[in-house]
XYZ file of C-alpha atoms in Angstrom:
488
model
C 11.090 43.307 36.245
C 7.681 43.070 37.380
C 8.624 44.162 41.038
C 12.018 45.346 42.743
C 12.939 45.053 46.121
C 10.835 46.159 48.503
C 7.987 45.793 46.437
C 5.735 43.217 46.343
C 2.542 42.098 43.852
C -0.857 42.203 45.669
C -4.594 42.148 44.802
C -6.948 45.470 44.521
C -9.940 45.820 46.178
C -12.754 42.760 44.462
C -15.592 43.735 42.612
C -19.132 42.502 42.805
C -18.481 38.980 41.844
C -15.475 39.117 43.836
C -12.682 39.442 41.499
C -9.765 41.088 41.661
C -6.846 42.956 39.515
C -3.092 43.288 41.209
C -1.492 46.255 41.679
C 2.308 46.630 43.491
C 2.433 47.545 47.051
C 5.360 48.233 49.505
C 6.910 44.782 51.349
C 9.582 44.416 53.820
C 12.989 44.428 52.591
C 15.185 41.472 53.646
C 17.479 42.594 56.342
C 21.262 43.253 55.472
C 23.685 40.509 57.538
C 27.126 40.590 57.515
C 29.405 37.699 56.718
C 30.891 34.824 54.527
C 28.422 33.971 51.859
C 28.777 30.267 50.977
C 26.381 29.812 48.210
C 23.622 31.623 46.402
C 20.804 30.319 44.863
C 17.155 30.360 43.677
C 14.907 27.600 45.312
C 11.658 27.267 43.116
C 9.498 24.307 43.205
C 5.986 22.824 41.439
C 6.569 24.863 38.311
C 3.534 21.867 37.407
C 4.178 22.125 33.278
C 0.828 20.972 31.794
C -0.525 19.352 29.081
C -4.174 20.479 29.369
C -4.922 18.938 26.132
C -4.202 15.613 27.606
C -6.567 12.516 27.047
C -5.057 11.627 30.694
C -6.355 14.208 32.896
C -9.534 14.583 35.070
C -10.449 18.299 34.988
C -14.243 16.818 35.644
C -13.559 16.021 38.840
C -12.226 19.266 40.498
C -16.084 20.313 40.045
C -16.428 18.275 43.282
C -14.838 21.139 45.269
C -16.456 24.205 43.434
C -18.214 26.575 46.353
C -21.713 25.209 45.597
C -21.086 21.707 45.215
C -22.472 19.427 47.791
C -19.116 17.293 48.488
C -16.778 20.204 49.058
C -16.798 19.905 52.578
C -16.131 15.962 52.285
C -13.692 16.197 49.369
C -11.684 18.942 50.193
C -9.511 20.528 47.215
C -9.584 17.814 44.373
C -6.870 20.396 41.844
C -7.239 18.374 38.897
C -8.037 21.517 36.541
C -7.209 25.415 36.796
C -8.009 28.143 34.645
C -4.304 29.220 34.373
C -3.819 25.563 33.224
C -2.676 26.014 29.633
C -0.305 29.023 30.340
C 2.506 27.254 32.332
C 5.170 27.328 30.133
C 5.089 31.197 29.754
C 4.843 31.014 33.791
C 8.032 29.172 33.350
C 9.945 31.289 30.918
C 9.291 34.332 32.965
C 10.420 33.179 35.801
C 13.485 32.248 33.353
C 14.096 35.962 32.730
C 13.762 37.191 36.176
C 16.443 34.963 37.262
C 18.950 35.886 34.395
C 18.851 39.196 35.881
C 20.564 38.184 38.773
C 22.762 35.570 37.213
C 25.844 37.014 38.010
C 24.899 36.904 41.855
C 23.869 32.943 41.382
C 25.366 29.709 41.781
C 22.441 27.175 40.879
C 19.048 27.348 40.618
C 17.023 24.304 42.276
C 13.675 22.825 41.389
C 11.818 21.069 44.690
C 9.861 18.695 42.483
C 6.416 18.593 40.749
C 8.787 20.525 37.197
C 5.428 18.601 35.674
C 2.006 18.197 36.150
C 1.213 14.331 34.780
C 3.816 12.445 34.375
C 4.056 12.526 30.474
C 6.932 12.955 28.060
C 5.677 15.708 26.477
C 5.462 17.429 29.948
C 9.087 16.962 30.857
C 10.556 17.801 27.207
C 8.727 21.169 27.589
C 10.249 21.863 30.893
C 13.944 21.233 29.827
C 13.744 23.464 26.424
C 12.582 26.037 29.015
C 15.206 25.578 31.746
C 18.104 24.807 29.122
C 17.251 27.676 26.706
C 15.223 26.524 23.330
C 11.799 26.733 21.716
C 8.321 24.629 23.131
C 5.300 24.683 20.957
C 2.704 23.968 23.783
C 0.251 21.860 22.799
C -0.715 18.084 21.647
C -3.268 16.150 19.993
C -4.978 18.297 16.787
C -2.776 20.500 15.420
C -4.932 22.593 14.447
C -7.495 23.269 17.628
C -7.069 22.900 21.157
C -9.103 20.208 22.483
C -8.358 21.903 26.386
C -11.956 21.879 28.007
C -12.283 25.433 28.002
C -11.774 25.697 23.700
C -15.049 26.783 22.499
C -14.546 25.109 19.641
C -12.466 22.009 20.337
C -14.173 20.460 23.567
C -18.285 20.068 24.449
C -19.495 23.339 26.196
C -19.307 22.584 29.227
C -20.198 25.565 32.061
C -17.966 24.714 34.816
C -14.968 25.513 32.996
C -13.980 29.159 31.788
C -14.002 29.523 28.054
C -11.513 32.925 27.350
C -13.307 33.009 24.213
C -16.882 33.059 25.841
C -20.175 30.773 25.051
C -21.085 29.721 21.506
C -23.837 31.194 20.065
C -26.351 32.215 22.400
C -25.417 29.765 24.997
C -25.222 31.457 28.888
C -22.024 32.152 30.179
C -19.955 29.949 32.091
C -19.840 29.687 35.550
C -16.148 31.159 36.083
C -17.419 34.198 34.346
C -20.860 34.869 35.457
C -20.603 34.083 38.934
C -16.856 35.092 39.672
C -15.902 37.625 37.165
C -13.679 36.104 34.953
C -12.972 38.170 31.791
C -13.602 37.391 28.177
C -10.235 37.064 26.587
C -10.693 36.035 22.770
C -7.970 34.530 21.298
C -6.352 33.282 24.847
C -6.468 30.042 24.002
C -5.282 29.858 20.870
C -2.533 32.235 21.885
C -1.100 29.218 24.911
C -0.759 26.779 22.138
C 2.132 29.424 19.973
C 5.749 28.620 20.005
C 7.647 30.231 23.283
C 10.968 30.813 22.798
C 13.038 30.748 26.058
C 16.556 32.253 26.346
C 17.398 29.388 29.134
C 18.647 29.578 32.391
C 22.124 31.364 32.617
C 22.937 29.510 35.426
C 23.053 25.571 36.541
C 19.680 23.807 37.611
C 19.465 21.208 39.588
C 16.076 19.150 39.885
C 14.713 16.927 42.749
C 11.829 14.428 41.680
C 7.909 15.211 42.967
C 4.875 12.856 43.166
C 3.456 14.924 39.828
C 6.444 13.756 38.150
C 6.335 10.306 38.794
C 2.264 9.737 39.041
C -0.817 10.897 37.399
C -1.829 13.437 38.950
C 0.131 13.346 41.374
C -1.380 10.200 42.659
C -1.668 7.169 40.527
C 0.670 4.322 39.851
C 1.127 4.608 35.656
C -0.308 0.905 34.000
C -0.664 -0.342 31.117
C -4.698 0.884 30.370
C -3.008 4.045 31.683
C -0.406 4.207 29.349
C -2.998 3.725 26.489
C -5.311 5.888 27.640
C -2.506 8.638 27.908
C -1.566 8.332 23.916
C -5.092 7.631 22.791
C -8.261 8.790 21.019
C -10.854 9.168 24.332
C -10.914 11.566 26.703
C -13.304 10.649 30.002
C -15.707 13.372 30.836
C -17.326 12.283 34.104
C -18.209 9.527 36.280
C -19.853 6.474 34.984
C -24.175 6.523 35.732
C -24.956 5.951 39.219
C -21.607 6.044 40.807
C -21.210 8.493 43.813
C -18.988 11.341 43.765
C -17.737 9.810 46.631
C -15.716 7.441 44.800
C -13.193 10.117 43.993
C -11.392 9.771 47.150
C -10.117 6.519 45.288
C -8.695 8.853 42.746
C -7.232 11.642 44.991
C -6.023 10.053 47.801
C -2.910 11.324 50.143
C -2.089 7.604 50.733
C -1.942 5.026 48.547
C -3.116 2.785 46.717
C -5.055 4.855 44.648
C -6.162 4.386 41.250
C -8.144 6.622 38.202
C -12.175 6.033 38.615
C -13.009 5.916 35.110
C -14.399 3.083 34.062
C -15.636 0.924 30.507
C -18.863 3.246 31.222
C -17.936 6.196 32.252
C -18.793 9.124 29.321
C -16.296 9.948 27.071
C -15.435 11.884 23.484
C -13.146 11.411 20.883
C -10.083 13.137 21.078
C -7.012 13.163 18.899
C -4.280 10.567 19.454
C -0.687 12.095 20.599
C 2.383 9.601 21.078
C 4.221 12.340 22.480
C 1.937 12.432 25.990
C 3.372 8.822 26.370
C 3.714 8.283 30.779
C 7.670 8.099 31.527
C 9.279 5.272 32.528
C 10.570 4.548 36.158
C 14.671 5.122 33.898
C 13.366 8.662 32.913
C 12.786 9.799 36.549
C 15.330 11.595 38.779
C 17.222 9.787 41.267
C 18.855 11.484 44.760
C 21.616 13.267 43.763
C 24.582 15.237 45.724
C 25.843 18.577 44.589
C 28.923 20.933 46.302
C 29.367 24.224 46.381
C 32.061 25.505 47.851
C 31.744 24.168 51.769
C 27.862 23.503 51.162
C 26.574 19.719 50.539
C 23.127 19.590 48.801
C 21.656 16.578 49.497
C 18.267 15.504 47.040
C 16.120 12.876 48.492
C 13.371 11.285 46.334
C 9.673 11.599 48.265
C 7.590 10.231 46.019
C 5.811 6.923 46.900
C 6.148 4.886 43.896
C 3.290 2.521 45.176
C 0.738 5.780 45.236
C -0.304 8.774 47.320
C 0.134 11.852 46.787
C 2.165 11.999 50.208
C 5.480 10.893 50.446
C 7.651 8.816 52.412
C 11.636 7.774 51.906
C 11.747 3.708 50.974
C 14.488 1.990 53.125
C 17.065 1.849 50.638
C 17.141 5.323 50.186
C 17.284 6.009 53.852
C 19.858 4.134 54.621
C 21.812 6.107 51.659
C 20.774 9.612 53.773
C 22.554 8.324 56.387
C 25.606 7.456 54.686
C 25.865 10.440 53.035
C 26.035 12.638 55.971
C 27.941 10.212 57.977
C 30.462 11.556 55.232
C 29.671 15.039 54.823
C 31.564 16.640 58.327
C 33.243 19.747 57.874
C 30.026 20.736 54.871
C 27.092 22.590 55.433
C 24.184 20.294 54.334
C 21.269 21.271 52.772
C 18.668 18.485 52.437
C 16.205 18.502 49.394
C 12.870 16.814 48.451
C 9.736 17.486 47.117
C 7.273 16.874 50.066
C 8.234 18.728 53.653
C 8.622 16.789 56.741
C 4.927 17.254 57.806
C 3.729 15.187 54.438
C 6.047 12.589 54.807
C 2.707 10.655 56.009
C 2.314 7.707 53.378
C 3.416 4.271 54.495
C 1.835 2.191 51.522
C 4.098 -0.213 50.050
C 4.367 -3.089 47.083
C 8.053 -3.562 48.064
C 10.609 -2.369 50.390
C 8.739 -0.403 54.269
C 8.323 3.069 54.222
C 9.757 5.813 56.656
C 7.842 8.731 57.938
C 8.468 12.076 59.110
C 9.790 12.045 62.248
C 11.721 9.292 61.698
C 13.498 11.269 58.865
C 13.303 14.473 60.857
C 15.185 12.216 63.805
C 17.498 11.088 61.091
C 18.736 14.258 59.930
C 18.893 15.806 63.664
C 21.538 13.265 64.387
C 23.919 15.240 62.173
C 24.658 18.304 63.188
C 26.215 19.304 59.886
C 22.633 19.758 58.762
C 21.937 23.269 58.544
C 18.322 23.440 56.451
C 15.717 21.107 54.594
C 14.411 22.800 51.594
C 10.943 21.860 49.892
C 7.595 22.534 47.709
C 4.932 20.515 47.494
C 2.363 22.629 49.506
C 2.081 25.643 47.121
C 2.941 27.918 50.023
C 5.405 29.915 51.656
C 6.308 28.176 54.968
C 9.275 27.908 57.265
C 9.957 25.423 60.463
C 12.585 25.143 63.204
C 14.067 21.566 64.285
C 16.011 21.615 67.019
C 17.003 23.261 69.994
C 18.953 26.570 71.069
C 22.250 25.263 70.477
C 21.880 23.087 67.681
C 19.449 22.236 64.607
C 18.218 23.073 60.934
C 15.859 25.050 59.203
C 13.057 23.786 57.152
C 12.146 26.257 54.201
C 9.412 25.744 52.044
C 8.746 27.815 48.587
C 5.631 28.213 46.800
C 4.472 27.057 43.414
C 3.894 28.684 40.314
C 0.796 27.102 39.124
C -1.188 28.594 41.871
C -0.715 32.077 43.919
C 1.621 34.084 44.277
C 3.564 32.567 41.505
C 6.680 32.999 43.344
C 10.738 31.935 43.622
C 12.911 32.089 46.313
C 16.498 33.699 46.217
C 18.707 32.587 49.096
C 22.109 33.607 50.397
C 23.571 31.231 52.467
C 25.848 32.863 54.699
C 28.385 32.435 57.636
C 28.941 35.084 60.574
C 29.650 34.887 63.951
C 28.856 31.429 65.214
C 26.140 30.955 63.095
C 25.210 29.940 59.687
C 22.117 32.558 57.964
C 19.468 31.958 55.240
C 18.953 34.849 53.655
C 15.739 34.833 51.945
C 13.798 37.243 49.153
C 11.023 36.190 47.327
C 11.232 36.579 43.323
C 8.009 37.584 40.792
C 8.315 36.170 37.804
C 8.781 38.907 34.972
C 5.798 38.936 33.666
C 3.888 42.388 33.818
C 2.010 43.525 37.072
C -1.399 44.340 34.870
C -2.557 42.161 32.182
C -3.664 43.358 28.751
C -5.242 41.314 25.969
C -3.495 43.291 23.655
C -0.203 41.473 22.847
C -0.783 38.030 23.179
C 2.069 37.114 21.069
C 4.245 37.606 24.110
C 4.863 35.025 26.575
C 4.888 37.265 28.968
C 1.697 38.972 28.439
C 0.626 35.367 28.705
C 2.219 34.821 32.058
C 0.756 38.306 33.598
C -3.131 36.850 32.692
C -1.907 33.395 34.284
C -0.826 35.314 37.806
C -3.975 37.562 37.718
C -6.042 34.234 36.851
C -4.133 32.230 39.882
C -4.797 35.469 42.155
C -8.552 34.767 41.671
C -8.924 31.212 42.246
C -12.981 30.915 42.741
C -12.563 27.791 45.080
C -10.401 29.497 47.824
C -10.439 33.231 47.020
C -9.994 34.225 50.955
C -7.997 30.839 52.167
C -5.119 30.292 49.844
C -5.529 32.814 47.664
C -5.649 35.901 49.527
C -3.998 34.228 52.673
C -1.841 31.124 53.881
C -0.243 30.548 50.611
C 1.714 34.166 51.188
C 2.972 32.860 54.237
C 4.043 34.578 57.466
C 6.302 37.959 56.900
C 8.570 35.518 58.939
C 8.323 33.163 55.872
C 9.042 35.929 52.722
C 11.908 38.566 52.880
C 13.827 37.491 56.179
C 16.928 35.973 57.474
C 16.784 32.579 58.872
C 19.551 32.082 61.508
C 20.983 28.562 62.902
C 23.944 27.496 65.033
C 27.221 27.015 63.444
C 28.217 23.100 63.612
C 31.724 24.330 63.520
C 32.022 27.395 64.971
């Protein structure tokens, strides 16, 4: 295991250029509570599976937000390319072992959305032979070389993007590396693209649908010139001559409509076709779902808004289902699931049926007291919320992701004791080695350890959401969440 409990994985002091290595420090140990438990299980959520070779993503655009560009301020995060990028399936696997350990203590293991990063095929196929046990070969397009944007010799040199293998000839280095301290790791990239075999989960998994699922990056309505351009033989590079920056927000944005901003002008280079990044269809995509165990009801709502956004919002239809389900669910303990958490439940565009927002839902849910906690992702953070009052309410619980920091799961007990019904929460590393080494790169988790150290050092937000809200509270990691019994 890469930590035990009371343990937890932190970053060292930061060099010059700011970067840092991880080292294990003490944490606080969940507190011990006495009771019934009712169900046991691992919450993890935006485990973002990536095709970085894709012809359908816009890595050129997250360039907007790096710390000396001059529409950071206005743009915000764009997230539409990461150095740890091409290692998510090793992520994924590790995580795999590190449950199995406790798989004896564990009735399901549930996935809050975004299992993939752009809605392709490809993408979702690689998730499942992880999750169900199997082997993923990693990569699409040329067989033979990656064409990811940080392949020295697959993709243009390009120095916003970190090249493991460093510059070609006697090219400068990168920016990633000479301003921030990213290290040379040669062979890295051909390394992500090697078979990983996973052992599977031992346990049941469960999986609620998340805007990067559904939409391209997480935002975008799939069409028809999106669909080609998905399979195809281009791969857009930048914005077309003379169009502002600005016009991202078109491509990023929380609400829809939205759409890509590449146009018949914008640069491009030839890539190599891939039918196997096809976009899935609306039939391939999760729908709610109910599950039982024991006395405990979870509930899976679908987010996403199919019109666009990267916010959600629950379509009438499927509210109106919510409250028929617990209208039927007295006597269980309900546990609500989605991707987004109540607070991004913000996006009321529509090409069909209205929209409902947050507090309607939260309003929803508070009618029925059998609702004892709201679980989600979506945020890349460790969060938790309180609805209610003194004597009655639920528990909203958010996990973090493991594309970005801390690369963490959630175990939770769900307990009964005295008039009240307990969460009983301790974060879970991956099992992927605390300090990275270049020297087995054969293993998937040696692989996973450099993605975690990589995540850790995030140049865009190194003191923000690196070193700082995406931990969470200590009231958000290793604690014991505690709500009135509806049937006590």
């Amino acid at each position: 295991m890469a930590t035990h409990e009371g343990e937890r994985v932190a970053c060292t002091a930061a060099d010059d250029l700011g970067w840092s290595e991880l080292t294990v420090v003490p944490d606080v140990v969940t507190p011990a509570a006495d009771g019934e438990v009712l169900a046991r299980i691992v919450h993890v959520s935006d485990t973002h599976i990536c095709d970085a070779e894709s012809t359908a993503r816009l890595e050129y655009l997250d360039r907007l937000s790096d710390p000396d560009s001059l529409y950071r301020l206005r743009l915000g995060e764009v997230g539409t390319y990461r150095p740890q990028e091409i290692l998510t399936v090793q992520v994924l696997a590790s995580l795999v072992d590190a449950i199995n350990a406790h798989a004896d203590e564990l009735d399901a293991v549930i996935v809050t959305g975004d299992l993939i990063d752009n809605a392709q095929a490809n993408e979702k196929s690689w998730c499942a032979e992880v999750l169900d046990g199997g082997t993923v070969e990693p990569w699409s397009g040329d067989p033979q070389v990656s064409q990811w944007v940080g392949s020295r010799e697959g993709h243009p040199w390009d120095e916003r993007y970190w090249h493991p293998d460093g510059p070609p000839g006697a090219a400068a280095e990168d920016i990633p590396t000479a301003r921030f301290g990213y290290p040379r790791i040669p062979g890295l990239v051909e390394a992500a693209r090697r078979a990983v075999i996973s052992p599977g989960l031992n346990v049941p998994w469960f999986g609620v649908p998340g805007n990067h699922d559904a939409l391209l990056q997480g935002t975008v309505v799939p069409d028809p010139d999106l669909r080609t351009l998905a399979v195809g033989d281009r791969r857009i590079v930048g914005l077309p001559a003379g169009r502002s920056p600005l016009l991202t927000l078109e491509g990023v944005a929380p609400i829809g409509p939205a759409r890509y901003v590449h146009e018949d002008a914008s640069p491009w280079i030839a890539a190599t076709p891939d039918p196997r990044r096809r976009l899935l269809s609306d039939e391939e995509l999760s729908r709610p779902w109910i599950h039982d165990i024991g006395q405990v009801r979870f509930v899976a709502m679908d987010t996403v808004n199919h019109s666009g956004g990267w916010q959600g919002s629950l379509g009438s239809a499927q509210f109106q289902w919510l409250r028929q389900v617990l209208s039927e669910s007295e006597g269980r303990y309900v546990v609500v699931l989605s991707h987004h958490p109540s607070w991004c439940l913000t996006n009321p565009h529509t090409h069909d049926e209205p929209r409902h927002l947050a507090a309607e839902v939260v309003h929803l849910l508070l009618d029925y007291p059998c609702v004892v906690a709201w679980l989600s992702g979506h945020v890349h953070a460790h969060a938790s919320l309180w609805h209610g009052t003194d004597s009655s309410g639920f528990w909203e619980i958010t996990t973090a992701s493991l594309i970005d920091w801390p690369q963490q799961a959630r175990r939770l007990e769900i307990l009964r004791s005295d008039g009240r019904v307990g969460f009983r929460s301790t974060l879970l590393d991956h099992d992927a080695p605390v300090a990275w080494s270049a020297d087995d790169l054969g293993d998937y988790r040696a692989l996973a350890s450099i993605s975690r150290v990589l995540s850790a050092n995030d140049y865009h937000d190194r003191e923000g959401g690196v070193r700082g809200w995406r931990e969470g509270r200590d009231d958000d990691r290793n604690t014991i969440w505690w709500t009135p019994d509806p049937y006590a």
